Amino acid sequence: MSHHHHALHYQVKYSNRKTLAISVYPDLTVLVKAPLGLSKGVIADIVQQKAEWIKRKQDGFAQRSRMLHQPQYISGEMHLFLGQQYPITLEQSKREQVMMENNQLRLYYRGLYDSTRIKKQLKQWYKEQAQFYFSQRLAICHQQAAILAVPLPDMSVRWMKRRWGSCSQKGKILLNAALIKTPIACIDYVIMHELCHLIEFNHSPAFYDLLNRVMPDWPLHKKQLNQLGALDE
């Protein structure tokens, strides 16, 4: 099920009850408790009617998660890159730059320390790395998904708060720069997901049939992404 082109996933648990109830949990999962015998079609209709409410609840949990895990951008703090945690080391310098060195993210900044500027500098480095790695992974995934028989799409990268990726009907793929913090397999999953959307634009059974063919273990990587929580800092 999708809501404004966002997939709305939920689990259904049947029991001896008279009414249907929908619960949204802090990990953003949705559980539908339904009476025995209630058809999947009726359940889907009710969930669709409550889609706005579900999205508000999920957004609220995501916001609280961001507040609880707000980075301070100080030396020694751990930050993700390609699924691994690395400490950042801050050093005043005449030239601003970020580099991976000796299993550390070394960040050189000019002038007085300013956490807002440090954050901006680190995010810019993340985006540059994302453009480099995502281009490579797109070429590899496109080759591995040759059965889709689609041209290699154009790709762009930007920071997004609500989705990991999207594609346009003109065949262009947009990826969230935050994916650079996740394992390569998760990046590949999002790319494969969007490549399948070039043929099936919605989340129909035909779409998932394609996804299963090009990446049978995609549910594992989707679960990893869900566990990572907030998309952007």
Coordinates of C-alpha atoms in Angstrom, one line a residue:
M1 CA 0.0 0.0 0.0
S2 CA 1.2 3.5 -0.8
H3 CA 0.3 6.9 0.5
H4 CA 1.4 9.9 -1.6
H5 CA 3.9 7.5 -3.3
H6 CA 5.2 6.4 0.1
A7 CA 4.9 2.7 0.9
L8 CA 2.7 2.0 3.9
H9 CA 3.6 -1.4 5.3
Y10 CA 1.7 -3.0 8.1
Q11 CA 1.2 -6.4 9.8
V12 CA -2.2 -7.9 10.5
K13 CA -3.0 -10.0 13.6
Y14 CA -6.4 -11.7 13.7
S15 CA -8.1 -12.4 17.0
N16 CA -11.5 -13.0 18.5
R17 CA -12.4 -9.3 18.7
K18 CA -15.3 -7.2 17.4
T19 CA -13.5 -4.1 16.2
L20 CA -10.4 -3.2 14.2
A21 CA -7.5 -1.4 15.9
I22 CA -4.4 0.2 14.4
S23 CA -1.2 0.6 16.5
V24 CA 1.9 2.5 15.5
Y25 CA 5.1 1.7 17.4
P26 CA 8.3 3.7 18.1
D27 CA 10.2 1.6 15.5
L28 CA 7.6 3.0 13.0
T29 CA 6.0 -0.4 12.5
V30 CA 2.2 -0.6 12.1
L31 CA 0.1 -3.4 13.5
V32 CA -3.5 -3.9 12.6
K33 CA -5.6 -6.0 15.0
A34 CA -8.6 -7.3 13.1
P35 CA -11.6 -9.5 13.8
L36 CA -11.5 -13.1 12.6
G37 CA -12.8 -13.3 9.0
L38 CA -12.4 -9.7 8.1
S39 CA -11.2 -9.6 4.4
K40 CA -7.8 -8.2 3.4
G41 CA -9.6 -5.8 1.1
V42 CA -11.7 -4.2 3.9
I43 CA -8.6 -4.0 6.1
A44 CA -6.6 -2.2 3.3
D45 CA -9.5 0.3 2.8
I46 CA -9.6 1.1 6.5
V47 CA -5.8 1.5 6.7
Q48 CA -5.9 3.8 3.7
Q49 CA -8.5 5.9 5.5
K50 CA -6.2 6.2 8.5
A51 CA -3.1 6.8 6.4
E52 CA -2.7 10.5 7.4
W53 CA -3.0 9.6 11.1
I54 CA -0.5 6.8 10.7
K55 CA 2.0 9.1 9.0
R56 CA 1.6 11.7 11.7
K57 CA 2.3 9.1 14.4
Q58 CA 5.4 7.8 12.5
D59 CA 6.7 11.4 12.0
G60 CA 6.2 12.0 15.7
F61 CA 8.3 9.0 16.7
A62 CA 10.9 9.8 14.1
Q63 CA 11.2 13.4 15.5
R64 CA 11.6 12.1 19.1
S65 CA 14.3 9.7 17.9
R66 CA 16.2 12.6 16.3
M67 CA 16.0 14.6 19.5
L68 CA 17.2 11.7 21.6
H69 CA 20.2 11.1 19.3
Q70 CA 21.1 14.6 18.5
P71 CA 24.8 14.7 17.6
Q72 CA 27.1 17.2 19.3
Y73 CA 29.9 17.3 16.7
I74 CA 32.7 17.0 19.1
S75 CA 36.0 15.0 18.9
G76 CA 35.5 11.3 19.8
E77 CA 31.8 11.3 18.9
M78 CA 30.9 8.3 16.7
H79 CA 29.4 8.8 13.2
L80 CA 28.3 6.3 10.6
F81 CA 29.9 5.8 7.2
L82 CA 28.9 2.8 5.0
G83 CA 27.5 1.0 7.9
Q84 CA 30.5 1.4 10.2
Q85 CA 31.0 3.7 13.2
Y86 CA 34.0 6.0 13.1
P87 CA 35.1 8.6 15.7
I88 CA 35.4 12.2 14.4
T89 CA 38.5 14.2 15.2
L90 CA 38.3 18.0 15.0
E91 CA 41.4 20.1 14.3
Q92 CA 41.7 23.8 13.6
S93 CA 43.3 24.5 10.3
K94 CA 43.8 27.1 7.5
R95 CA 41.9 24.8 5.1
E96 CA 38.5 23.1 5.6
Q97 CA 38.4 19.5 4.7
V98 CA 37.2 16.1 5.8
M99 CA 39.1 12.9 5.2
M100 CA 39.0 9.3 6.4
E101 CA 42.4 8.5 8.0
N102 CA 43.4 5.7 10.3
N103 CA 39.8 4.6 10.9
Q104 CA 38.9 8.1 11.9
L105 CA 36.9 10.9 10.3
R106 CA 39.4 13.8 10.5
L107 CA 37.6 17.1 10.2
Y108 CA 39.7 20.3 9.7
Y109 CA 37.9 23.6 10.2
R110 CA 38.8 27.3 10.0
G111 CA 38.3 29.9 12.7
L112 CA 36.6 29.3 16.0
Y113 CA 34.7 26.1 16.7
D114 CA 31.1 26.2 15.7
S115 CA 29.0 23.0 15.8
T116 CA 26.6 24.3 13.2
R117 CA 29.4 24.9 10.7
I118 CA 31.0 21.5 11.6
K119 CA 27.7 19.8 10.9
K120 CA 27.4 21.6 7.6
Q121 CA 30.9 20.6 6.6
L122 CA 30.4 17.0 7.5
K123 CA 27.1 16.8 5.7
Q124 CA 28.8 18.2 2.6
W125 CA 31.5 15.5 2.8
Y126 CA 28.8 12.9 3.2
K127 CA 27.0 14.2 0.1
E128 CA 30.2 14.1 -2.0
Q129 CA 30.9 10.6 -0.9
A130 CA 27.3 9.6 -1.7
Q131 CA 27.6 10.9 -5.2
F132 CA 30.8 8.9 -5.7
Y133 CA 29.7 5.6 -4.2
F134 CA 26.0 5.7 -5.4
S135 CA 27.2 6.2 -9.0
Q136 CA 29.3 3.1 -8.7
R137 CA 26.6 1.1 -7.0
L138 CA 24.0 2.2 -9.6
A139 CA 26.1 0.9 -12.4
I140 CA 26.7 -2.4 -10.6
C141 CA 23.0 -2.8 -9.7
H142 CA 21.9 -1.9 -13.2
Q143 CA 24.1 -4.7 -14.5
Q144 CA 22.8 -7.2 -12.0
A145 CA 19.2 -6.3 -12.8
A146 CA 19.7 -6.8 -16.5
I147 CA 16.4 -8.7 -16.7
L148 CA 14.6 -5.4 -16.2
A149 CA 15.8 -4.3 -19.6
V150 CA 15.8 -0.6 -18.6
P151 CA 18.4 2.0 -19.7
L152 CA 20.9 3.2 -17.1
P153 CA 18.9 6.0 -15.4
D154 CA 20.2 9.5 -14.5
M155 CA 20.8 9.8 -10.8
S156 CA 21.0 12.7 -8.4
V157 CA 21.6 12.9 -4.6
R158 CA 20.2 15.2 -2.0
W159 CA 19.3 15.2 1.7
M160 CA 15.7 14.1 2.3
K161 CA 13.7 13.6 5.6
R162 CA 10.9 11.2 4.5
R163 CA 12.3 8.8 2.0
W164 CA 15.4 6.9 1.1
G165 CA 14.9 7.2 -2.7
S166 CA 12.4 8.0 -5.4
C167 CA 12.2 7.9 -9.2
S168 CA 10.3 10.0 -11.7
Q169 CA 8.2 8.8 -14.6
K170 CA 10.9 10.3 -16.8
G171 CA 13.3 7.7 -15.6
K172 CA 15.5 9.7 -13.1
I173 CA 16.4 8.3 -9.7
L174 CA 16.9 10.5 -6.6
L175 CA 18.7 9.0 -3.6
N176 CA 18.9 10.3 -0.1
A177 CA 22.5 11.3 0.8
A178 CA 21.9 9.8 4.3
L179 CA 22.2 6.4 2.6
I180 CA 25.9 6.8 2.7
K181 CA 25.8 6.1 6.4
T182 CA 24.3 2.6 5.7
P183 CA 25.9 -0.6 4.6
I184 CA 26.5 -1.2 0.8
A185 CA 23.7 -3.8 0.8
C186 CA 21.2 -1.3 2.0
I187 CA 22.3 1.2 -0.7
D188 CA 21.9 -1.5 -3.3
Y189 CA 18.4 -2.4 -2.0
V190 CA 17.2 1.2 -2.4
I191 CA 18.7 1.4 -5.9
M192 CA 17.1 -2.0 -6.9
H193 CA 13.8 -0.7 -5.4
E194 CA 13.9 2.4 -7.6
L195 CA 15.1 0.5 -10.7
C196 CA 12.0 -1.7 -10.4
H197 CA 9.9 1.4 -10.1
L198 CA 11.0 2.3 -13.6
I199 CA 8.7 -0.5 -14.8
E200 CA 6.1 -0.7 -12.0
F201 CA 5.6 2.8 -10.5
N202 CA 3.4 1.7 -7.6
H203 CA 3.9 -1.0 -4.9
S204 CA 1.7 -3.6 -6.7
P205 CA 2.3 -7.4 -6.5
A206 CA 4.0 -7.1 -10.0
F207 CA 6.4 -4.6 -8.4
Y208 CA 7.4 -6.9 -5.6
D209 CA 7.7 -9.8 -8.1
L210 CA 10.3 -7.8 -9.9
L211 CA 12.1 -6.9 -6.7
N212 CA 12.2 -10.5 -5.6
R213 CA 13.7 -11.5 -8.9
V214 CA 16.5 -8.9 -8.8
M215 CA 17.2 -9.0 -5.0
P216 CA 15.6 -12.0 -3.2
D217 CA 17.0 -11.0 0.2
W218 CA 15.6 -7.4 0.0
P219 CA 13.5 -7.7 3.2
L220 CA 16.6 -8.1 5.3
H221 CA 18.1 -4.8 4.0
K222 CA 14.7 -3.0 4.3
K223 CA 14.6 -4.1 8.0
Q224 CA 18.1 -2.7 8.5
L225 CA 17.1 0.6 7.1
N226 CA 14.0 0.7 9.4
Q227 CA 16.2 0.0 12.4
L228 CA 18.6 2.9 11.5
G229 CA 15.8 5.3 12.4
A230 CA 16.0 9.0 11.4
L231 CA 16.9 9.8 7.8
D232 CA 18.6 13.2 8.3
E233 CA 20.2 15.0 11.3

